[in-house]
PDB file of C-alpha atoms in Angstrom:
ATOM      1  CA  UNK D 257      15.665 -16.339  17.267  1.00 68.00           C
ATOM      2  CA  UNK D 258      13.717 -15.460  14.128  1.00 77.00           C
ATOM      3  CA  UNK D 259      11.027 -17.903  13.088  1.00 88.00           C
ATOM      4  CA  UNK D 260      12.439 -18.403   9.601  1.00 93.00           C
ATOM      5  CA  UNK D 261      16.032 -17.651   8.686  1.00 93.00           C
ATOM      6  CA  UNK D 262      17.800 -17.539   5.362  1.00 93.00           C
ATOM      7  CA  UNK D 263      21.163 -16.290   4.176  1.00 85.00           C
ATOM      8  CA  UNK D 264      20.483 -12.947   2.563  1.00 78.00           C
ATOM      9  CA  UNK D 265      23.107 -13.415  -0.112  1.00 81.00           C
ATOM     10  CA  UNK D 266      23.704 -12.429  -2.740  1.00 90.00           C
ATOM     11  CA  UNK D 267      24.507 -15.917  -3.881  1.00 95.00           C
ATOM     12  CA  UNK D 268      26.298 -15.902  -7.199  1.00 96.00           C
ATOM     13  CA  UNK D 269      26.628 -19.015  -9.341  1.00 96.00           C
ATOM     14  CA  UNK D 270      27.772 -19.481 -12.940  1.00 97.00           C
ATOM     15  CA  UNK D 271      25.261 -20.484 -15.582  1.00 97.00           C
ATOM     16  CA  UNK D 272      24.756 -24.256 -15.628  1.00 97.00           C
ATOM     17  CA  UNK D 273      25.817 -24.763 -12.004  1.00 97.00           C
ATOM     18  CA  UNK D 274      23.693 -25.944  -9.097  1.00 97.00           C
ATOM     19  CA  UNK D 275      22.370 -23.222  -6.810  1.00 96.00           C
ATOM     20  CA  UNK D 276      21.695 -24.260  -3.236  1.00 96.00           C
ATOM     21  CA  UNK D 277      19.415 -22.154  -1.056  1.00 97.00           C
ATOM     22  CA  UNK D 278      18.915 -22.869   2.619  1.00 96.00           C
ATOM     23  CA  UNK D 279      16.292 -22.094   5.229  1.00 96.00           C
ATOM     24  CA  UNK D 280      15.890 -22.943   8.912  1.00 95.00           C
ATOM     25  CA  UNK D 281      12.787 -22.557  11.022  1.00 94.00           C
ATOM     26  CA  UNK D 282      12.134 -22.522  14.739  1.00 91.00           C
ATOM     27  CA  UNK D 283       8.588 -23.904  15.166  1.00 86.00           C
ATOM     28  CA  UNK D 284       8.842 -27.685  15.525  1.00 85.00           C
ATOM     29  CA  UNK D 285       5.094 -28.045  14.949  1.00 85.00           C
ATOM     30  CA  UNK D 286       5.257 -26.646  11.406  1.00 84.00           C
ATOM     31  CA  UNK D 287       4.308 -29.139   8.719  1.00 84.00           C
ATOM     32  CA  UNK D 288       4.166 -27.203   5.468  1.00 90.00           C
ATOM     33  CA  UNK D 289       7.014 -25.440   3.712  1.00 93.00           C
ATOM     34  CA  UNK D 290       7.171 -23.361   0.572  1.00 94.00           C
ATOM     35  CA  UNK D 291       9.622 -21.716  -1.755  1.00 96.00           C
ATOM     36  CA  UNK D 292       8.569 -18.542  -3.552  1.00 95.00           C
ATOM     37  CA  UNK D 293      10.494 -16.767  -6.274  1.00 96.00           C
ATOM     38  CA  UNK D 294      10.306 -13.000  -6.503  1.00 95.00           C
ATOM     39  CA  UNK D 295      11.711 -11.063  -9.419  1.00 95.00           C
ATOM     40  CA  UNK D 296      12.713  -7.477  -8.790  1.00 92.00           C
ATOM     41  CA  UNK D 297       9.634  -5.248  -8.705  1.00 89.00           C
ATOM     42  CA  UNK D 298       7.248  -8.200  -8.903  1.00 91.00           C
ATOM     43  CA  UNK D 299       5.191 -10.135  -6.398  1.00 93.00           C
ATOM     44  CA  UNK D 300       6.185 -13.579  -5.095  1.00 94.00           C
ATOM     45  CA  UNK D 301       5.160 -16.686  -7.005  1.00 93.00           C
ATOM     46  CA  UNK D 302       5.086 -20.186  -5.595  1.00 92.00           C
ATOM     47  CA  UNK D 303       7.589 -22.572  -7.148  1.00 94.00           C
ATOM     48  CA  UNK D 304       7.751 -25.504  -4.697  1.00 93.00           C
ATOM     49  CA  UNK D 305       5.968 -26.855  -1.663  1.00 93.00           C
ATOM     50  CA  UNK D 306       7.058 -29.742   0.543  1.00 94.00           C
ATOM     51  CA  UNK D 307       5.342 -31.418   3.461  1.00 92.00           C
ATOM     52  CA  UNK D 308       7.247 -34.663   4.102  1.00 92.00           C
ATOM     53  CA  UNK D 309      10.844 -35.389   4.999  1.00 94.00           C
ATOM     54  CA  UNK D 310      13.054 -36.093   2.019  1.00 95.00           C
ATOM     55  CA  UNK D 311      13.317 -34.716  -1.480  1.00 95.00           C
ATOM     56  CA  UNK D 312      10.697 -33.456  -3.888  1.00 95.00           C
ATOM     57  CA  UNK D 313      11.662 -32.815  -7.477  1.00 96.00           C
ATOM     58  CA  UNK D 314       9.943 -30.651 -10.075  1.00 95.00           C
ATOM     59  CA  UNK D 315      11.901 -30.090 -13.248  1.00 96.00           C
ATOM     60  CA  UNK D 316      15.150 -28.339 -12.401  1.00 97.00           C
ATOM     61  CA  UNK D 317      14.009 -27.668  -8.829  1.00 97.00           C
ATOM     62  CA  UNK D 318      14.434 -29.984  -5.843  1.00 97.00           C
ATOM     63  CA  UNK D 319      13.141 -29.138  -2.389  1.00 97.00           C
ATOM     64  CA  UNK D 320      14.596 -30.976   0.581  1.00 97.00           C
ATOM     65  CA  UNK D 321      13.082 -31.153   4.050  1.00 96.00           C
ATOM     66  CA  UNK D 322      14.588 -32.393   7.293  1.00 95.00           C
ATOM     67  CA  UNK D 323      12.130 -31.837  10.119  1.00 92.00           C
ATOM     68  CA  UNK D 324      14.481 -33.196  12.775  1.00 93.00           C
ATOM     69  CA  UNK D 325      17.012 -30.510  11.878  1.00 93.00           C
ATOM     70  CA  UNK D 326      14.281 -27.945  11.084  1.00 94.00           C
ATOM     71  CA  UNK D 327      15.883 -27.331   7.747  1.00 95.00           C
ATOM     72  CA  UNK D 328      14.519 -26.800   4.247  1.00 96.00           C
ATOM     73  CA  UNK D 329      16.552 -26.303   1.122  1.00 97.00           C
ATOM     74  CA  UNK D 330      16.001 -25.607  -2.552  1.00 97.00           C
ATOM     75  CA  UNK D 331      18.365 -26.834  -5.236  1.00 97.00           C
ATOM     76  CA  UNK D 332      18.245 -25.374  -8.715  1.00 97.00           C
ATOM     77  CA  UNK D 333      20.049 -27.512 -11.280  1.00 97.00           C
ATOM     78  CA  UNK D 334      21.436 -26.144 -14.537  1.00 97.00           C
ATOM     79  CA  UNK D 335      20.949 -22.585 -13.274  1.00 97.00           C
ATOM     80  CA  UNK D 336      19.943 -20.031 -15.894  1.00 97.00           C
ATOM     81  CA  UNK D 337      20.252 -16.237 -15.841  1.00 96.00           C
ATOM     82  CA  UNK D 338      16.441 -16.178 -15.760  1.00 96.00           C
ATOM     83  CA  UNK D 339      16.655 -17.817 -12.305  1.00 97.00           C
ATOM     84  CA  UNK D 340      18.209 -14.625 -10.936  1.00 97.00           C
ATOM     85  CA  UNK D 341      15.707 -13.478  -8.320  1.00 96.00           C
ATOM     86  CA  UNK D 342      15.078 -13.428  -4.605  1.00 95.00           C
ATOM     87  CA  UNK D 343      13.937 -16.754  -3.173  1.00 96.00           C
ATOM     88  CA  UNK D 344      11.662 -16.657  -0.150  1.00 96.00           C
ATOM     89  CA  UNK D 345      11.226 -19.540   2.234  1.00 96.00           C
ATOM     90  CA  UNK D 346       7.782 -19.646   3.863  1.00 94.00           C
ATOM     91  CA  UNK D 347       6.430 -21.819   6.662  1.00 93.00           C
ATOM     92  CA  UNK D 348       2.802 -22.436   7.523  1.00 89.00           C
ATOM     93  CA  UNK D 349       2.540 -21.871  11.233  1.00 82.00           C
ATOM     94  CA  UNK D 350       1.889 -24.962  13.364  1.00 70.00           C
ATOM     95  CA  UNK D 351      -1.893 -25.122  13.616  1.00 66.00           C
ATOM     96  CA  UNK D 352      -2.840 -21.885  11.968  1.00 66.00           C
ATOM     97  CA  UNK D 353      -3.750 -20.638   8.578  1.00 72.00           C
ATOM     98  CA  UNK D 354      -1.112 -17.981   8.313  1.00 82.00           C
ATOM     99  CA  UNK D 355       2.420 -18.028   7.052  1.00 88.00           C
ATOM    100  CA  UNK D 356       5.760 -16.689   8.141  1.00 91.00           C
ATOM    101  CA  UNK D 357       8.375 -15.760   5.575  1.00 93.00           C
ATOM    102  CA  UNK D 358      12.121 -15.633   5.743  1.00 93.00           C
ATOM    103  CA  UNK D 359      13.978 -12.510   4.604  1.00 92.00           C
ATOM    104  CA  UNK D 360      14.855 -14.079   1.260  1.00 94.00           C
ATOM    105  CA  UNK D 361      18.087 -15.011  -0.509  1.00 95.00           C
ATOM    106  CA  UNK D 362      19.069 -13.066  -3.577  1.00 95.00           C
ATOM    107  CA  UNK D 363      20.412 -15.351  -6.300  1.00 96.00           C
ATOM    108  CA  UNK D 364      22.452 -14.101  -9.215  1.00 96.00           C
ATOM    109  CA  UNK D 365      23.215 -16.504 -12.085  1.00 96.00           C
ATOM    110  CA  UNK D 366      26.116 -15.217 -14.130  1.00 95.00           C
ATOM    111  CA  UNK D 367      26.187 -15.924 -17.897  1.00 92.00           C
TER     112      UNK D 367
ATOM    113  CA  UNK B 285      -6.409 -17.927 -13.456  1.00 66.00           C
ATOM    114  CA  UNK B 286      -6.574 -16.566  -9.958  1.00 63.00           C
ATOM    115  CA  UNK B 287      -6.395 -12.828  -9.979  1.00 90.00           C
ATOM    116  CA  UNK B 288      -5.577 -10.631  -7.028  1.00 94.00           C
ATOM    117  CA  UNK B 289      -5.630  -6.931  -7.748  1.00 95.00           C
ATOM    118  CA  UNK B 290      -4.583  -3.974  -5.663  1.00 95.00           C
ATOM    119  CA  UNK B 291      -5.980  -0.486  -6.097  1.00 90.00           C
ATOM    120  CA  UNK B 292      -2.702   1.325  -6.704  1.00 91.00           C
ATOM    121  CA  UNK B 293       0.830   0.366  -7.724  1.00 93.00           C
ATOM    122  CA  UNK B 294       2.341   3.549  -6.311  1.00 95.00           C
ATOM    123  CA  UNK B 295       0.999   5.897  -3.663  1.00 96.00           C
ATOM    124  CA  UNK B 296       2.464   8.982  -2.038  1.00 97.00           C
ATOM    125  CA  UNK B 297       0.866  10.338   1.115  1.00 97.00           C
ATOM    126  CA  UNK B 298       1.717  12.844   3.813  1.00 97.00           C
ATOM    127  CA  UNK B 299       2.311  12.152   7.481  1.00 97.00           C
ATOM    128  CA  UNK B 300      -0.963  12.063   9.386  1.00 97.00           C
ATOM    129  CA  UNK B 301      -3.166  11.250   6.412  1.00 97.00           C
ATOM    130  CA  UNK B 302      -5.601   8.359   6.513  1.00 97.00           C
ATOM    131  CA  UNK B 303      -4.671   5.846   3.837  1.00 97.00           C
ATOM    132  CA  UNK B 304      -6.781   3.097   2.309  1.00 97.00           C
ATOM    133  CA  UNK B 305      -5.241   0.204   0.393  1.00 97.00           C
ATOM    134  CA  UNK B 306      -7.707  -2.018  -1.417  1.00 97.00           C
ATOM    135  CA  UNK B 307      -7.348  -5.638  -2.469  1.00 97.00           C
ATOM    136  CA  UNK B 308      -9.790  -7.637  -4.554  1.00 97.00           C
ATOM    137  CA  UNK B 309      -9.644 -11.324  -5.496  1.00 95.00           C
ATOM    138  CA  UNK B 310     -11.880 -13.021  -8.019  1.00 93.00           C
ATOM    139  CA  UNK B 311     -11.651 -16.679  -6.991  1.00 89.00           C
ATOM    140  CA  UNK B 312     -14.010 -16.797  -4.040  1.00 91.00           C
ATOM    141  CA  UNK B 313     -11.138 -17.381  -1.597  1.00 92.00           C
ATOM    142  CA  UNK B 314     -12.009 -17.414   2.083  1.00 92.00           C
ATOM    143  CA  UNK B 315      -8.603 -16.282   3.345  1.00 92.00           C
ATOM    144  CA  UNK B 316      -6.987 -12.948   2.623  1.00 95.00           C
ATOM    145  CA  UNK B 317      -3.765 -11.484   3.949  1.00 95.00           C
ATOM    146  CA  UNK B 318      -1.933  -8.174   4.119  1.00 97.00           C
ATOM    147  CA  UNK B 319       1.880  -8.115   4.284  1.00 97.00           C
ATOM    148  CA  UNK B 320       4.481  -5.435   4.137  1.00 97.00           C
ATOM    149  CA  UNK B 321       7.869  -6.093   2.605  1.00 96.00           C
ATOM    150  CA  UNK B 322      11.017  -4.234   3.576  1.00 93.00           C
ATOM    151  CA  UNK B 323      14.617  -4.880   2.504  1.00 87.00           C
ATOM    152  CA  UNK B 324      16.309  -7.419   4.734  1.00 82.00           C
ATOM    153  CA  UNK B 325      13.098  -8.166   6.634  1.00 85.00           C
ATOM    154  CA  UNK B 326      11.135 -10.116   4.066  1.00 87.00           C
ATOM    155  CA  UNK B 327       7.370 -10.259   4.174  1.00 93.00           C
ATOM    156  CA  UNK B 328       5.769  -9.558   7.523  1.00 95.00           C
ATOM    157  CA  UNK B 329       2.118 -10.318   8.184  1.00 94.00           C
ATOM    158  CA  UNK B 330       0.027  -7.340   9.243  1.00 97.00           C
ATOM    159  CA  UNK B 331      -3.490  -8.766   9.355  1.00 96.00           C
ATOM    160  CA  UNK B 332      -5.384 -11.647   7.871  1.00 94.00           C
ATOM    161  CA  UNK B 333      -9.015 -12.612   7.481  1.00 94.00           C
ATOM    162  CA  UNK B 334     -10.564 -16.041   7.094  1.00 92.00           C
ATOM    163  CA  UNK B 335     -14.121 -14.915   6.503  1.00 90.00           C
ATOM    164  CA  UNK B 336     -16.250 -11.870   5.884  1.00 92.00           C
ATOM    165  CA  UNK B 337     -16.156  -9.497   8.853  1.00 88.00           C
ATOM    166  CA  UNK B 338     -13.531 -11.676  10.552  1.00 90.00           C
ATOM    167  CA  UNK B 339      -9.999 -10.451  11.128  1.00 93.00           C
ATOM    168  CA  UNK B 340      -6.939 -11.610  12.988  1.00 92.00           C
ATOM    169  CA  UNK B 341      -3.835  -9.676  13.933  1.00 94.00           C
ATOM    170  CA  UNK B 342      -0.626 -10.749  12.348  1.00 92.00           C
ATOM    171  CA  UNK B 343       2.877 -10.029  13.549  1.00 91.00           C
ATOM    172  CA  UNK B 344       2.926  -6.247  13.111  1.00 95.00           C
ATOM    173  CA  UNK B 345      -0.640  -4.865  13.396  1.00 96.00           C
ATOM    174  CA  UNK B 346       0.257  -1.652  15.220  1.00 96.00           C
ATOM    175  CA  UNK B 347      -0.784   1.431  13.276  1.00 96.00           C
ATOM    176  CA  UNK B 348      -3.013  -0.552  10.919  1.00 97.00           C
ATOM    177  CA  UNK B 349      -6.603  -1.718  10.771  1.00 97.00           C
ATOM    178  CA  UNK B 350      -8.516  -3.767   8.219  1.00 97.00           C
ATOM    179  CA  UNK B 351     -11.992  -4.173   6.870  1.00 96.00           C
ATOM    180  CA  UNK B 352     -13.630  -7.084   5.121  1.00 96.00           C
ATOM    181  CA  UNK B 353     -17.258  -6.331   4.332  1.00 94.00           C
ATOM    182  CA  UNK B 354     -17.390  -8.546   1.241  1.00 95.00           C
ATOM    183  CA  UNK B 355     -15.681 -11.847   0.579  1.00 95.00           C
ATOM    184  CA  UNK B 356     -13.724 -10.616  -2.393  1.00 95.00           C
ATOM    185  CA  UNK B 357     -12.422  -7.397  -0.866  1.00 96.00           C
ATOM    186  CA  UNK B 358      -9.943  -6.823   1.948  1.00 97.00           C
ATOM    187  CA  UNK B 359      -8.922  -3.280   2.837  1.00 97.00           C
ATOM    188  CA  UNK B 360      -5.905  -2.140   4.808  1.00 97.00           C
ATOM    189  CA  UNK B 361      -6.245   1.179   6.605  1.00 97.00           C
ATOM    190  CA  UNK B 362      -3.483   3.356   7.961  1.00 97.00           C
ATOM    191  CA  UNK B 363      -5.328   5.567  10.423  1.00 94.00           C
ATOM    192  CA  UNK B 364      -2.596   8.206  10.587  1.00 96.00           C
ATOM    193  CA  UNK B 365       0.246   7.499   8.197  1.00 97.00           C
ATOM    194  CA  UNK B 366       3.788   7.813   9.482  1.00 97.00           C
ATOM    195  CA  UNK B 367       7.107   7.781   7.663  1.00 97.00           C
ATOM    196  CA  UNK B 368       7.982   4.358   9.095  1.00 96.00           C
ATOM    197  CA  UNK B 369       5.026   2.945   7.180  1.00 97.00           C
ATOM    198  CA  UNK B 370       6.783   3.642   3.900  1.00 97.00           C
ATOM    199  CA  UNK B 371       6.985   0.168   2.398  1.00 97.00           C
ATOM    200  CA  UNK B 372       5.772  -2.272  -0.243  1.00 96.00           C
ATOM    201  CA  UNK B 373       2.359  -3.651   0.702  1.00 98.00           C
ATOM    202  CA  UNK B 374       1.319  -7.022  -0.669  1.00 97.00           C
ATOM    203  CA  UNK B 375      -2.091  -8.603  -0.529  1.00 97.00           C
ATOM    204  CA  UNK B 376      -2.573 -12.356  -0.877  1.00 95.00           C
ATOM    205  CA  UNK B 377      -5.424 -14.828  -0.807  1.00 94.00           C
ATOM    206  CA  UNK B 378      -6.020 -18.555  -0.699  1.00 90.00           C
ATOM    207  CA  UNK B 379      -8.825 -21.037  -0.371  1.00 88.00           C
ATOM    208  CA  UNK B 380      -9.406 -22.348   3.117  1.00 83.00           C
ATOM    209  CA  UNK B 381      -7.702 -25.724   3.579  1.00 78.00           C
ATOM    210  CA  UNK B 382      -5.270 -25.135   0.735  1.00 77.00           C
ATOM    211  CA  UNK B 383      -1.764 -23.926   1.201  1.00 78.00           C
ATOM    212  CA  UNK B 384      -0.756 -21.927  -1.831  1.00 84.00           C
ATOM    213  CA  UNK B 385      -1.149 -18.181  -1.546  1.00 88.00           C
ATOM    214  CA  UNK B 386      -1.717 -15.968  -4.555  1.00 91.00           C
ATOM    215  CA  UNK B 387      -0.256 -12.501  -4.382  1.00 94.00           C
ATOM    216  CA  UNK B 388      -1.351  -9.204  -5.834  1.00 95.00           C
ATOM    217  CA  UNK B 389       1.126  -6.934  -7.652  1.00 94.00           C
ATOM    218  CA  UNK B 390       1.837  -4.835  -4.570  1.00 95.00           C
ATOM    219  CA  UNK B 391       1.436  -1.169  -3.662  1.00 96.00           C
ATOM    220  CA  UNK B 392       4.548   0.858  -3.028  1.00 96.00           C
ATOM    221  CA  UNK B 393       3.543   3.436  -0.434  1.00 97.00           C
ATOM    222  CA  UNK B 394       5.704   6.429   0.357  1.00 97.00           C
ATOM    223  CA  UNK B 395       4.806   8.580   3.364  1.00 97.00           C
ATOM    224  CA  UNK B 396       6.437  12.004   3.343  1.00 96.00           C
TER     225      UNK B 396
END
């Protein structure tokens, strides 16, 4: 089992819809979870972090964490074509200082 | 603004050559990381360093070495480049105790 898994996509949604991106992880000790956005040909940029069970909202983005199910998700409301990118889920390893990334989900928002 | 720079955006080398990839950060971060990114595999950690002259193996260290002689600079070395090391290489850094990583622009390395 891979440490961090994501659907590779592509996930296509119409403009204005809600995009839902999912991530599961295998290390039960992990406490810190991140969503990075990566535009084609660019480096990843952090858009959300979440450390506690429940929801965390920031503008159009909501991160959801369920540690019992080892599941993290990212919701993007009112999706825009500019949201079209690859979204990477990252997990800070249990007691370490290094991170493990999922393979990414490619999102396409259609005008 | 945190700035992480990498020495080259594109690099073409031949099999067997020794390759140096340089990364410099200007925010006095203790931790620095080298990843490679391949389609369908995401980012995979090669090596990381949490202090000058300290290094730790990541998930795929084989065929690579690193050097950190100064706090701001972290070098990735391919001792004898092979075609399976053709990839996008990303450097990142963060302050010890914080969780956000800042990435450089990446170096796309092609080994012929």
